[in-house]
Coordinates of C-alpha atoms in Angstrom, one line a residue:
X372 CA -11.5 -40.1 -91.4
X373 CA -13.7 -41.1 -88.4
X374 CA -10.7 -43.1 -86.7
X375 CA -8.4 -40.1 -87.4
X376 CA -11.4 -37.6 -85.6
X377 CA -11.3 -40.3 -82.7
X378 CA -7.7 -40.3 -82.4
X379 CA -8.0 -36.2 -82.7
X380 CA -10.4 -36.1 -79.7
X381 CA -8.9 -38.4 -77.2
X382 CA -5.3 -36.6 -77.7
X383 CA -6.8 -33.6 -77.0
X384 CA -9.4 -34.8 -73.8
X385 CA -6.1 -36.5 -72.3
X386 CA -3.9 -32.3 -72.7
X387 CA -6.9 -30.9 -70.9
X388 CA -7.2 -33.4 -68.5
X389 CA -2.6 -33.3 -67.7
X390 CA -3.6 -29.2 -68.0
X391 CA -6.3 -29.3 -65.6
X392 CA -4.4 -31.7 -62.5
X393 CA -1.5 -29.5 -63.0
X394 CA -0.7 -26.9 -60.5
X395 CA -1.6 -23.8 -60.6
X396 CA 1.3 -21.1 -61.7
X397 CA 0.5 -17.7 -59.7
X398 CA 1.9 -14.6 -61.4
X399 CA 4.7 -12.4 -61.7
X400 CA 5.2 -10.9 -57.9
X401 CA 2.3 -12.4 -56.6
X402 CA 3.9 -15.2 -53.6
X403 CA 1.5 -18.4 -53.3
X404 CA 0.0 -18.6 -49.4
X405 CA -2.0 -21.6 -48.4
X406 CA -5.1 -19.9 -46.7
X407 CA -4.0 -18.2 -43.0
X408 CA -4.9 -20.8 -39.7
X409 CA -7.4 -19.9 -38.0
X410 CA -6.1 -20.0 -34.5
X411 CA -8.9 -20.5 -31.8
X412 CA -8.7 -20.8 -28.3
X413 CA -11.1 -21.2 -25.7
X414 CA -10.4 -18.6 -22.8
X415 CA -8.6 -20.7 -20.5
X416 CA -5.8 -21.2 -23.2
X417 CA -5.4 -17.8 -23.8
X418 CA -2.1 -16.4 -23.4
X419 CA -3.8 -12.7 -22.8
X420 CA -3.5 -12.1 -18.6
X421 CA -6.6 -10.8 -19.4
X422 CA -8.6 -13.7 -21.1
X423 CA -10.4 -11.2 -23.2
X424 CA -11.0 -11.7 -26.9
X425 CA -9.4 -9.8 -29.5
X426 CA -10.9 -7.2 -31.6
X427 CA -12.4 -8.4 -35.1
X428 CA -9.9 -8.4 -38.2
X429 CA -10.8 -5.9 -40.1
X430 CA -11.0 -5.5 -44.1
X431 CA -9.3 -2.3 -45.8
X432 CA -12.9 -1.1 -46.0
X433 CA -13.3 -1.7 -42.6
X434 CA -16.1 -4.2 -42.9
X435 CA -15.9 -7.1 -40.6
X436 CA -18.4 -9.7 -39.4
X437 CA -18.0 -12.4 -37.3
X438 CA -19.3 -16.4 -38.2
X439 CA -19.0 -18.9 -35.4
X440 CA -16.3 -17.4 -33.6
X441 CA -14.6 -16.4 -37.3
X442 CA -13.7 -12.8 -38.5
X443 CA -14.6 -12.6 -42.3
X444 CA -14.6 -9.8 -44.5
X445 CA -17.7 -8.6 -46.3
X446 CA -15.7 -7.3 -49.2
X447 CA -13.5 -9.8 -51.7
X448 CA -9.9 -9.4 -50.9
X449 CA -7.7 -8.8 -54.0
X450 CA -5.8 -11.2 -55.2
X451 CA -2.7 -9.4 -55.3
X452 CA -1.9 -7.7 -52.1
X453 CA -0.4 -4.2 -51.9
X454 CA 2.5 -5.6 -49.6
X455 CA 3.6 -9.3 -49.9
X456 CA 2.6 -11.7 -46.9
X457 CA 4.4 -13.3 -44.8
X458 CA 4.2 -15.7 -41.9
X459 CA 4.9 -13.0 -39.2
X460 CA 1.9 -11.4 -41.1
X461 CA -0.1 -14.2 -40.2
X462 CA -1.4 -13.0 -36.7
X463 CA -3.3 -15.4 -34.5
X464 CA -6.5 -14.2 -32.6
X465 CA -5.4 -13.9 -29.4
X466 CA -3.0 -11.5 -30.3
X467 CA -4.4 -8.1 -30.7
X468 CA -3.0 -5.1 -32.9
X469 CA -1.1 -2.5 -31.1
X470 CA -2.9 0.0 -29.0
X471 CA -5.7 -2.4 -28.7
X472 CA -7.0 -3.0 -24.6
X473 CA -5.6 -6.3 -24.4
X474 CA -2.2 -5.7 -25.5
X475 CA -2.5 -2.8 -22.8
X476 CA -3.5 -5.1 -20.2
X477 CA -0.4 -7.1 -21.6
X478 CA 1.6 -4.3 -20.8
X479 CA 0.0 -3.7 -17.6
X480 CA 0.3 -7.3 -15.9
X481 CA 3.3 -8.0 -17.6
X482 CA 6.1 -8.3 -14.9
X483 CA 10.0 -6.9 -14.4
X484 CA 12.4 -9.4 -13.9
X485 CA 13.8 -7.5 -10.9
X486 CA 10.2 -7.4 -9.7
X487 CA 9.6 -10.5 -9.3
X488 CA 13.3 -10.3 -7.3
X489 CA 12.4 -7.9 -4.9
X490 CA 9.8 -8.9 -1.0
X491 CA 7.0 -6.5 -2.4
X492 CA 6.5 -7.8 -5.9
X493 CA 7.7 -10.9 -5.8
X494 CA 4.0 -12.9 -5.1
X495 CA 1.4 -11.3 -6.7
X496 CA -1.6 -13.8 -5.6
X497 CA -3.5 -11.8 -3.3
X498 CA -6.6 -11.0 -2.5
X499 CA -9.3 -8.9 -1.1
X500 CA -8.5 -10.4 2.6
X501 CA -4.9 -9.8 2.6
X502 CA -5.7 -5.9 1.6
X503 CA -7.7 -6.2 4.8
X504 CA -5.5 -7.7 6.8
X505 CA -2.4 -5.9 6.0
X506 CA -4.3 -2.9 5.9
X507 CA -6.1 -3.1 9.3
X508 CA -3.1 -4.0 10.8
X509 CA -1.0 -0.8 9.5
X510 CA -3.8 1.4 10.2
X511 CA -4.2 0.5 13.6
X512 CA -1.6 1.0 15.6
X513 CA -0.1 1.8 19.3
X514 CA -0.2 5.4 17.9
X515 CA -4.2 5.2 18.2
X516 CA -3.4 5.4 22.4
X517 CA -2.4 8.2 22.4
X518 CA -5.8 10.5 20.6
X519 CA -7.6 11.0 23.7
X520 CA -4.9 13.1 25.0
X521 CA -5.4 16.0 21.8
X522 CA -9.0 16.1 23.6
X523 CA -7.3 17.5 26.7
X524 CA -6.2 19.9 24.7
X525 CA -8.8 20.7 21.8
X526 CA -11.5 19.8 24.2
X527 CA -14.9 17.6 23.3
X528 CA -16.2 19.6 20.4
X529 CA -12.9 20.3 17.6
X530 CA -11.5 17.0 19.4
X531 CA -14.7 15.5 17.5
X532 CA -14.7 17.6 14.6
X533 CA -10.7 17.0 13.8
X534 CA -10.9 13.2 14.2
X535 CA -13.8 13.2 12.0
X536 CA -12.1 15.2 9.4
X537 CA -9.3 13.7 9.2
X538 CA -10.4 10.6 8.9
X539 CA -12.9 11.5 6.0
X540 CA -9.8 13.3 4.4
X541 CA -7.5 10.4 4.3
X542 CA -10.1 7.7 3.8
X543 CA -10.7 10.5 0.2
X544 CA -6.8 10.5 -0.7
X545 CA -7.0 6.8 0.0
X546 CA -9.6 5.9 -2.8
X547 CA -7.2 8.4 -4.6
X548 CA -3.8 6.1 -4.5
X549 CA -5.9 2.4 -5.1
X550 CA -7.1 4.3 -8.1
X551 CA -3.9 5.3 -9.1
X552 CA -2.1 2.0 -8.8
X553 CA -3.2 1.2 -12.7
X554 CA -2.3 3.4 -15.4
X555 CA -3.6 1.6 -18.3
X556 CA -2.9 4.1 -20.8
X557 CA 1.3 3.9 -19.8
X558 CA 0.6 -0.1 -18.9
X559 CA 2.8 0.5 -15.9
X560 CA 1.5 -0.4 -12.6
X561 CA 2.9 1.8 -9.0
X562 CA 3.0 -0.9 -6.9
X563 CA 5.7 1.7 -4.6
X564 CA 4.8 4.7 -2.8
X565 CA 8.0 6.0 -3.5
X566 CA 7.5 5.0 -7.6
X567 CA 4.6 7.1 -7.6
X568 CA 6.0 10.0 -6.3
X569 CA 9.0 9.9 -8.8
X570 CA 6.9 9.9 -11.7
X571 CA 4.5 13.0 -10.1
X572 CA 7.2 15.0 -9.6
X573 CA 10.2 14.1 -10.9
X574 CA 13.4 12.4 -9.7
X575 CA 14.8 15.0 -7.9
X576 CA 11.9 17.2 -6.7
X577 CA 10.2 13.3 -5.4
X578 CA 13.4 12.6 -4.0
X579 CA 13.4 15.7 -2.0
X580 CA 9.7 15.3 -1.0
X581 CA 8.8 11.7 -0.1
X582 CA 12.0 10.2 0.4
X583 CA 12.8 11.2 3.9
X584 CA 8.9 11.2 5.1
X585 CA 8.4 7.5 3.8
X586 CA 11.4 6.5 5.1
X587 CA 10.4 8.2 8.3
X588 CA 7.2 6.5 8.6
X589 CA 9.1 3.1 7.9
X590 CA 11.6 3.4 10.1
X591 CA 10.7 5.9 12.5
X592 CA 7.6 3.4 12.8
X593 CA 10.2 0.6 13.8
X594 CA 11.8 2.4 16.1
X595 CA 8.7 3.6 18.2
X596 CA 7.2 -0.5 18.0
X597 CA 10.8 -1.2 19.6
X598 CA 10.4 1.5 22.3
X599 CA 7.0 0.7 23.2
X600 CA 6.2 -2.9 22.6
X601 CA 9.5 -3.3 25.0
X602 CA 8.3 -1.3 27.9
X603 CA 4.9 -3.1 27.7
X604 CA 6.8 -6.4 27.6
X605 CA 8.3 -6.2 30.7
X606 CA 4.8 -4.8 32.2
X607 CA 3.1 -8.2 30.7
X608 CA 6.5 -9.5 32.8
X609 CA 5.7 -7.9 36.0
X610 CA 2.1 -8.7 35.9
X611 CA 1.9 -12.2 35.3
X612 CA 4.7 -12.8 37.2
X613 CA 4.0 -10.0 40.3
X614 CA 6.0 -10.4 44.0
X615 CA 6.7 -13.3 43.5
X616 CA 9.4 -13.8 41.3
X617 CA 13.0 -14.4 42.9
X618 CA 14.8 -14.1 39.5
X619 CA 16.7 -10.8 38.8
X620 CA 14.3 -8.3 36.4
X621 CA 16.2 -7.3 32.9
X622 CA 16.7 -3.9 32.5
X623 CA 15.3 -2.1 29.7
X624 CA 17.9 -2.0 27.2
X625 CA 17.3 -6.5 27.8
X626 CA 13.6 -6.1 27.0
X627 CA 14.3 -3.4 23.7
X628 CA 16.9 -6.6 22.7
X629 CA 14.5 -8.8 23.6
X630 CA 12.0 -7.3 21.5
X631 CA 14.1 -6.5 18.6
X632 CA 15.3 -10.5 18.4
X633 CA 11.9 -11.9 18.3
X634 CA 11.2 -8.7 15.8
X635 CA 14.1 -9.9 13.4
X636 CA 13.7 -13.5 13.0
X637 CA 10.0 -13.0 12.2
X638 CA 11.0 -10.3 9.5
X639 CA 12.7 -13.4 7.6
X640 CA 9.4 -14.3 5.9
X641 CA 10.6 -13.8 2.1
X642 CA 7.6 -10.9 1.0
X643 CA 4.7 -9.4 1.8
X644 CA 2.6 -12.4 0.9
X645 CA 3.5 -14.4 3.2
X646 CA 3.1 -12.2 6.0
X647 CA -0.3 -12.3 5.5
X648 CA -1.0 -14.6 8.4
X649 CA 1.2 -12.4 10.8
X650 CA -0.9 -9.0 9.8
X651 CA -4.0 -11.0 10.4
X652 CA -2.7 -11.9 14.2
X653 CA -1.6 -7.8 14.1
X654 CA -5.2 -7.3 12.8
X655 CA -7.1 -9.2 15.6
X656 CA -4.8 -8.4 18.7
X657 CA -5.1 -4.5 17.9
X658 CA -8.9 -4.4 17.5
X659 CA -8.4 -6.6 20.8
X660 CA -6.6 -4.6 23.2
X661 CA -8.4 -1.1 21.4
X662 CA -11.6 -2.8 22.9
X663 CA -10.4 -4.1 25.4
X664 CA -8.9 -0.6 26.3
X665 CA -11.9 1.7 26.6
X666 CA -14.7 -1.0 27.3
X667 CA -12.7 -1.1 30.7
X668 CA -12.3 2.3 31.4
X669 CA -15.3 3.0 30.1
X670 CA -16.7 0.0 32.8
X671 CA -14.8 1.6 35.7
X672 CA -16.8 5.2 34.8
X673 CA -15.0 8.2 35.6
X674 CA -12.5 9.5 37.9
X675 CA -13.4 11.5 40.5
X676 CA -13.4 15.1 40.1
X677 CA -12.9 14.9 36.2
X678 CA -12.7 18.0 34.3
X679 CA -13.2 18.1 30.4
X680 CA -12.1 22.0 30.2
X681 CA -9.3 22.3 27.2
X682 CA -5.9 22.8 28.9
X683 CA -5.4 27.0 28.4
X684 CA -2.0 27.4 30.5
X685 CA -0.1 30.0 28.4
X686 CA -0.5 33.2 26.1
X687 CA -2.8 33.6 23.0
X688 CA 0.0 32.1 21.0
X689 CA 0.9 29.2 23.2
X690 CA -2.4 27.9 23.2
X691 CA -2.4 28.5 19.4
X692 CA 0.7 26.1 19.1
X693 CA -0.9 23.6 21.5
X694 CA -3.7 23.4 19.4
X695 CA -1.4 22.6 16.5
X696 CA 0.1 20.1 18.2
X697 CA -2.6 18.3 18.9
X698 CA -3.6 18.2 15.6
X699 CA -0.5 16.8 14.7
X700 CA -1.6 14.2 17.2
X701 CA -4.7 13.5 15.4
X702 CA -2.2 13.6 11.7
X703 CA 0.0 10.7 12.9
X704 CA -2.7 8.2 14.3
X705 CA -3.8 7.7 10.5
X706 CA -0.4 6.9 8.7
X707 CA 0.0 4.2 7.0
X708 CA -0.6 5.4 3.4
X709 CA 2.8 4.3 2.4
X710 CA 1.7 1.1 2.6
X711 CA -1.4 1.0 0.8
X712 CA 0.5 1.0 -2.9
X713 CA 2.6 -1.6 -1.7
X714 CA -0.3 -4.0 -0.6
X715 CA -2.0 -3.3 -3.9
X716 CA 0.9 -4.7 -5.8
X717 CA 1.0 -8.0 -4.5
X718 CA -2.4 -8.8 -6.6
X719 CA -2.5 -9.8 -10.1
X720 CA -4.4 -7.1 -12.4
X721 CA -6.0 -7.3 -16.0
X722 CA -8.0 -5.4 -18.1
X723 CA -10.7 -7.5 -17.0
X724 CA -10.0 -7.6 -13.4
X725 CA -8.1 -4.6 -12.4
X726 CA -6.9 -4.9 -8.5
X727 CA -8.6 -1.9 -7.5
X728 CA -11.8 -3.7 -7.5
X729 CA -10.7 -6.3 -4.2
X730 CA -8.2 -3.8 -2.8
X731 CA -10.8 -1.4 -2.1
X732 CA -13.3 -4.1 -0.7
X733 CA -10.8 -4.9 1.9
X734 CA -10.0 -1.5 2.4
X735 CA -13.6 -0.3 3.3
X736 CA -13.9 -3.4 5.3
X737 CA -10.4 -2.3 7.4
X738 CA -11.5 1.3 7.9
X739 CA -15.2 -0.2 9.3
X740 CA -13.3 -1.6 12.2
X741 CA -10.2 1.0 12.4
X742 CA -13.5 3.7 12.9
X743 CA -15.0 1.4 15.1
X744 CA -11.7 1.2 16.9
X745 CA -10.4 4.7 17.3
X746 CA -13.6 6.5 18.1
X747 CA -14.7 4.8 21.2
X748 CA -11.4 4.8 22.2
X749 CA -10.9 9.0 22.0
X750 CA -14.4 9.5 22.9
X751 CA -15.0 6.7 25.7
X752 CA -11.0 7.7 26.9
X753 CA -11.6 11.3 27.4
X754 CA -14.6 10.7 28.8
X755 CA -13.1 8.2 31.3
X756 CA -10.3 10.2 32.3
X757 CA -10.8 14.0 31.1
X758 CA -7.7 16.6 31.2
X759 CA -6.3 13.4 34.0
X760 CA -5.0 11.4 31.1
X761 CA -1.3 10.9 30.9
X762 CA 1.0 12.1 27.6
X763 CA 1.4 8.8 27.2
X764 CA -2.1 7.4 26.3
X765 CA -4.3 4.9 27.4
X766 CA -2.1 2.2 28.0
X767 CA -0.2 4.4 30.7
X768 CA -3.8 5.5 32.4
X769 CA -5.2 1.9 32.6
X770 CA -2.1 0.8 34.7
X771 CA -1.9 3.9 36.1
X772 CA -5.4 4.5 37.8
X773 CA -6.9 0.8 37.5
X774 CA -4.3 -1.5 38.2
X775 CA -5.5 -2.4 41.4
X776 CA -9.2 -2.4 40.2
X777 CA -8.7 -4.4 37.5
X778 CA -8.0 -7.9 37.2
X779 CA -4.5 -9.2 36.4
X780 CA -6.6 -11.3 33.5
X781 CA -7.1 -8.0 31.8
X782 CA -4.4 -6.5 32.4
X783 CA -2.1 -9.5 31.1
X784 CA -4.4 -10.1 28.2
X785 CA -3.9 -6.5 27.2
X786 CA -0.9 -5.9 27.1
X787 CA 0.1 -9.3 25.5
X788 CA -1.9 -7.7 23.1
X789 CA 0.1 -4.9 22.3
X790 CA 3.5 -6.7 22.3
X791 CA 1.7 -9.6 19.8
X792 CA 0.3 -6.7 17.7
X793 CA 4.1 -4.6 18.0
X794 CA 6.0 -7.9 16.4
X795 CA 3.6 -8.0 13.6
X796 CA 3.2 -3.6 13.0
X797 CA 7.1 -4.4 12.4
X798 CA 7.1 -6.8 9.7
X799 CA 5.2 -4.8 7.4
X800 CA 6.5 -1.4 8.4
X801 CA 10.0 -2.7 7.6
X802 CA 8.8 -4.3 4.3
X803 CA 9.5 -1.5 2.4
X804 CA 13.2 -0.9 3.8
X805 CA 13.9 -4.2 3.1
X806 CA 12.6 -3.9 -0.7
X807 CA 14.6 -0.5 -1.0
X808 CA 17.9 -2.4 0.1
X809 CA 17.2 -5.3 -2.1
X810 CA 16.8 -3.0 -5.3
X811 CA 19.3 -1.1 -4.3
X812 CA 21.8 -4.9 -4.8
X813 CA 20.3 -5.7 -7.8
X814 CA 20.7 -2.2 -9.8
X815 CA 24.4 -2.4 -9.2
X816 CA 24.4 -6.8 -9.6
X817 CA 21.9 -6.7 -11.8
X818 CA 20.6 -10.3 -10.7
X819 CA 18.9 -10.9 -7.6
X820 CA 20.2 -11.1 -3.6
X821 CA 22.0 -13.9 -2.7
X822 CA 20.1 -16.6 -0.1
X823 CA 22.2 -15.4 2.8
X824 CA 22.4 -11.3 1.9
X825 CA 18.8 -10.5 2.4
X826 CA 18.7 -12.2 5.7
X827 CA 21.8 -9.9 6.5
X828 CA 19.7 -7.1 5.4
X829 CA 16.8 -7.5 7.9
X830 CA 19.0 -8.1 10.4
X831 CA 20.7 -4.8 10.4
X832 CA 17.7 -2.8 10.0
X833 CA 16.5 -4.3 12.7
X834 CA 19.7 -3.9 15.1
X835 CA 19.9 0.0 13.1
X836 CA 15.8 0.5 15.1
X837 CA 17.3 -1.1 18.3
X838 CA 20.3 1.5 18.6
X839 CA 18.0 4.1 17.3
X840 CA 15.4 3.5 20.5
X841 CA 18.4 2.7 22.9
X842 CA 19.8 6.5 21.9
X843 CA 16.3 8.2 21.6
X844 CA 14.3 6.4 24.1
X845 CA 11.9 9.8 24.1
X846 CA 10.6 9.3 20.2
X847 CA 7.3 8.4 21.2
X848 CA 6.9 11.7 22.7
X849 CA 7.7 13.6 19.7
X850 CA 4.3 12.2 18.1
X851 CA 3.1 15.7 16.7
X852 CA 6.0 16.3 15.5
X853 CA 6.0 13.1 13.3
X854 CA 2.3 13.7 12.2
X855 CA 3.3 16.4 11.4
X856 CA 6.5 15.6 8.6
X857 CA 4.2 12.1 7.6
X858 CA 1.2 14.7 7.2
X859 CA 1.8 15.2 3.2
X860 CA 2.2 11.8 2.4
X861 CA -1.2 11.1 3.7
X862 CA -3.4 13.8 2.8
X863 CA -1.4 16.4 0.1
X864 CA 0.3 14.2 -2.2
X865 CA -2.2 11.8 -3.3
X866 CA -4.1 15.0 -4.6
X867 CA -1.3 15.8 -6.5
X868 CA -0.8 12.7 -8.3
X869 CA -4.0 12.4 -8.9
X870 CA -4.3 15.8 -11.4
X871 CA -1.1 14.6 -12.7
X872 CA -2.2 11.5 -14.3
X873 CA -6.0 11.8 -14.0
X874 CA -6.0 15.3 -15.5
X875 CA -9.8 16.1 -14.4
X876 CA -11.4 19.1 -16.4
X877 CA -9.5 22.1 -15.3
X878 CA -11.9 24.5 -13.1
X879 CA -14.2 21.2 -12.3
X880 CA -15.2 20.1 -8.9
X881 CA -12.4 17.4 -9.3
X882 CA -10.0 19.9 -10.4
X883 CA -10.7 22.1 -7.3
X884 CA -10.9 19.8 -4.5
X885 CA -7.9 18.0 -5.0
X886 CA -5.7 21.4 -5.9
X887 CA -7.8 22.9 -2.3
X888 CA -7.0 19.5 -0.4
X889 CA -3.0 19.1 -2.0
X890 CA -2.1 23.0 -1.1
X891 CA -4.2 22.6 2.8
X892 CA -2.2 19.4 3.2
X893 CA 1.1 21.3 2.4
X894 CA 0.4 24.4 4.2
X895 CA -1.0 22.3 7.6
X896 CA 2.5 19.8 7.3
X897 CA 4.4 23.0 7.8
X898 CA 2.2 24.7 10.4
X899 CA 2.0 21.6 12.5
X900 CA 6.3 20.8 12.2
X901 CA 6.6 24.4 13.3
X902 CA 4.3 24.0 16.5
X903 CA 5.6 20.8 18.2
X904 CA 9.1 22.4 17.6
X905 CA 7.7 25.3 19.4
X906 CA 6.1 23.4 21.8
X907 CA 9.5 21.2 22.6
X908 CA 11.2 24.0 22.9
X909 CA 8.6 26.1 25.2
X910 CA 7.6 22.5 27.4
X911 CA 10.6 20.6 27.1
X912 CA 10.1 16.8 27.0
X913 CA 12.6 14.3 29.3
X914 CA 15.3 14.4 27.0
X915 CA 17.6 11.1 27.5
X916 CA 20.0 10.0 25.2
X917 CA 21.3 6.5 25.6
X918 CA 19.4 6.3 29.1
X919 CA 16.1 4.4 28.4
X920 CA 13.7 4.0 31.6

């Protein structure tokens, strides 16, 4: 009996020990999952733009805690699961549920193909000294010459007050549009002035409104570089070179070809990148000859028997239209808002570090030196040369009542100035002419220029400037005019776009200034087109088509 118990127990140890090493069997409907990885990755490996970690997994009860870098649950998980897992259920750390602000900032750095295609977009490893480069060199400009002639016109005290204004005004709407590059909560970043406007006001009304002003700016821009870095060209050329040159001078339709040659084969960097070295030369060369401009005249004190009386000639309302018109004098020597966008979008943005942070450093360091810049010059100018200072600007009453008081040094070095800082205006005033041309190839080829069509492309814009200035060699003269139609983009629209996507609290001090500043802008861009029409018409300017002097 004891040998038969023995044999009893043993059979029975050796089932429960088969039973135990067997596996286990799961039930009915209930899948068998080895335990999730647990995928962690340092920061640097992260595939987030935004190297940020990912919100805690969270238990149905919401409970979550984290251990060493490990989300576990408080609460037991059931063993069966209300929906079966799988392995796409299995989701790794560093990707975050949707809504969550990492897979925003996904959405937001995340490039188009045809982005990454097109001059603008295409690099997008700038940094705070680009934005200041690019931006110093847009917002200064030949156009700044020409402010101390409004003075003659709105005299010492509203000449003052305007410039000051206006530059407060757009350095506001400014802030406004590197604010608005981002919109996290769409994850789509307006790295076009243009874009923007579209999705403010539509595609038809945006059409309508910024299409032909931007544009404009662009190519009208082009056009007036051509016109005036040529004519300062061949001054440089008759300086330097003086009585005693033997060789037959170019005429001026030579120099504008010239010009426009040396303008072209520049403008064949690929994108706006890499033309960071040429607005830095832009940068330097206009803060140059701006300084170099009124620290002469300034130097040489002022002409005899100057008078700083506003110019009254006419009626009530022809003074009221001059008046206008040289506000819209004051409008155009800030453009360059079209740009700003643009320049933004050729930095990379996350959550973590949006672009707005370095654009706007390098835009407050720009407008430091643009205000340093364009102040003297309309102060120091007018007081130099009072109601004696020619339509044309400063350039036109240094040669004209110091060029024999002033050595040919200065006088070379400045205008080399001008013509260095004219090449280099070009490239990034064209920028967006060239991107619109590009996009326009790969909608309909949906795949991206060909090496030898965007070459093409430049090339005719910049021979379509070069017929433009040959057959409207008077566009610089027409400067109120253009302030006045480029007047919106800079101070109204920004305040649009901002209470469409920022939606401040109706009836707040947000809500007010930037309805108050969009409707002024609108009203003013009208007011001041009106005027220099008026003032064309009542003056007359040297009209001369195809017959550049």
């Amino acid at each position: 009996m004891a040998t038969s118990d023995e044999a009893n127990n043993n059979i029975n140890n050796k089932t429960t020990m088969e039973i135990r090493s067997a596996p286990i069997t799961p039930r009915t409907g209930t899948p068998m999952v080895s335990s999730p990885p647990v995928v962690s990755c340092p920061p640097s490996q992260m595939h987030s733009p935004s190297l940020t970690r990912s919100p805690l997994l969270r238990s149905e009860n919401g409970d979550a805690e984290e251990v060493d870098g490990i989300a576990t649950s408080k609460s037991k998980t059931p063993k069966t699961p209300r929906t079966p897992l799988r392995i796409s259920n299995l989701t790794p750390r560093f990707i975050t549920p949707l809504g969550s602000p990492v897979r925003k900032a996904l959405r937001l750095t995340k490039l188009d193909p045809q982005d990454a295609w097109l001059p603008i977009t295409q690099s997008r490893n700038g940094n705070k000294y680009y934005a200041a480069f690019h931006t110093l060199c847009s917002g200064i400009g030949i156009q700044a010459l020409i402010l101390p002639f409004s003075f003659t016109v709105l005299g010492w005290t509203w000449g003052i007050i305007s410039l000051t204004v206006a530059f407060a005004w757009q350095l506001y709407t400014l802030w406004l549009l590197v604010h608005l590059h981002e919109n996290v909560e769409h994850g789509i970043r307006f790295s076009r002035y243009l874009q923007l406007c579209l999705a403010t006001f539509g595609d038809k009304l945006g059409k309508v409104l910024a299409m032909f002003p931007i544009m404009y700016l662009s190519a009208g821009t082009c056009t007036t570089i051509i016109i005036l870095g040529a004519s300062t060209a061949r001054t440089f050329y008759q300086i330097i070179c003086g009585n005693s040159c033997t060789a037959k001078p170019m005429t001026t339709v030579e120099w504008y070809l010239v010009f426009t040659c040396a303008a072209v084969v520049l403008s064949q960097l690929p994108n706006l990148n890499s033309i960071a070295g040429v607005s830095l030369i832009g940068a330097v060369t206009a803060v140059g000859y701006c300084t170099s401009i009124w620290v002469t005249s300034v130097a040489q004190g002022t002409l005899p028997g100057v008078n700083y009386n506003p110019v009254r000639p006419g009626t009530s309302a022809q003074n009221a239209f001059n008046i206008l018109n040289a506000l819209g004098i004051v409008a155009f020597a800030f453009r360059g808002h079209n740009l700003i966008l643009e320049i933004q979008g050729t930095m990379p943005s996350s959550e973590k570090h949006p672009s707005h942070v370095p654009m706007w450093k390098g835009v407050k360091a720009s407008y430091t030196l643009i205000a340093a810049c364009l102040f003297p010059l309309s102060i120091g100018g007018y007081w130099a040369y009072g109601r004696m200072i020619p339509s044309g600007g400063m350039l036109t009453a240094l040669y004209m009542f110091h060029s024999r008081d002033v050595s040919k040094f200065v006088l070379g070095l400045t205008s080399f100035f001008v013509v260095v800082n004219g090449l280099c205006s070009f490239q990034i005033y064209g920028m967006p002419v060239f991107d619109d041309m590009e996009s326009q190839y790969i909608k309909m080829m949906k795949k991206p220029c060909p090496w030898w069509l965007r070459p093409f492309f430049r090339v005719f814009f910049g021979f379509v400037c070069f017929f433009i200035a040959v057959a409207i060699p008077f566009l610089p003269s027409l400067a109120g005019l253009i302030g006045g139609i480029s007047l919106p983009v800079t101070l109204a629209y920004p305040s649009f776009m901002w209470l469409k996507f920022k939606k401040p609290k109706k009836f707040g001090p947000s809500w007010w200034i930037n309805w108050f500043l969009g409707i002024l802008g609108m009203c003013l861009s009208a007011i001041f087109v009106a005027a220099s029409i008026y003032v064309i018409v009542d003056t007359g300017i040297n009209v001369s088509f195809f017959n550049p002097k």
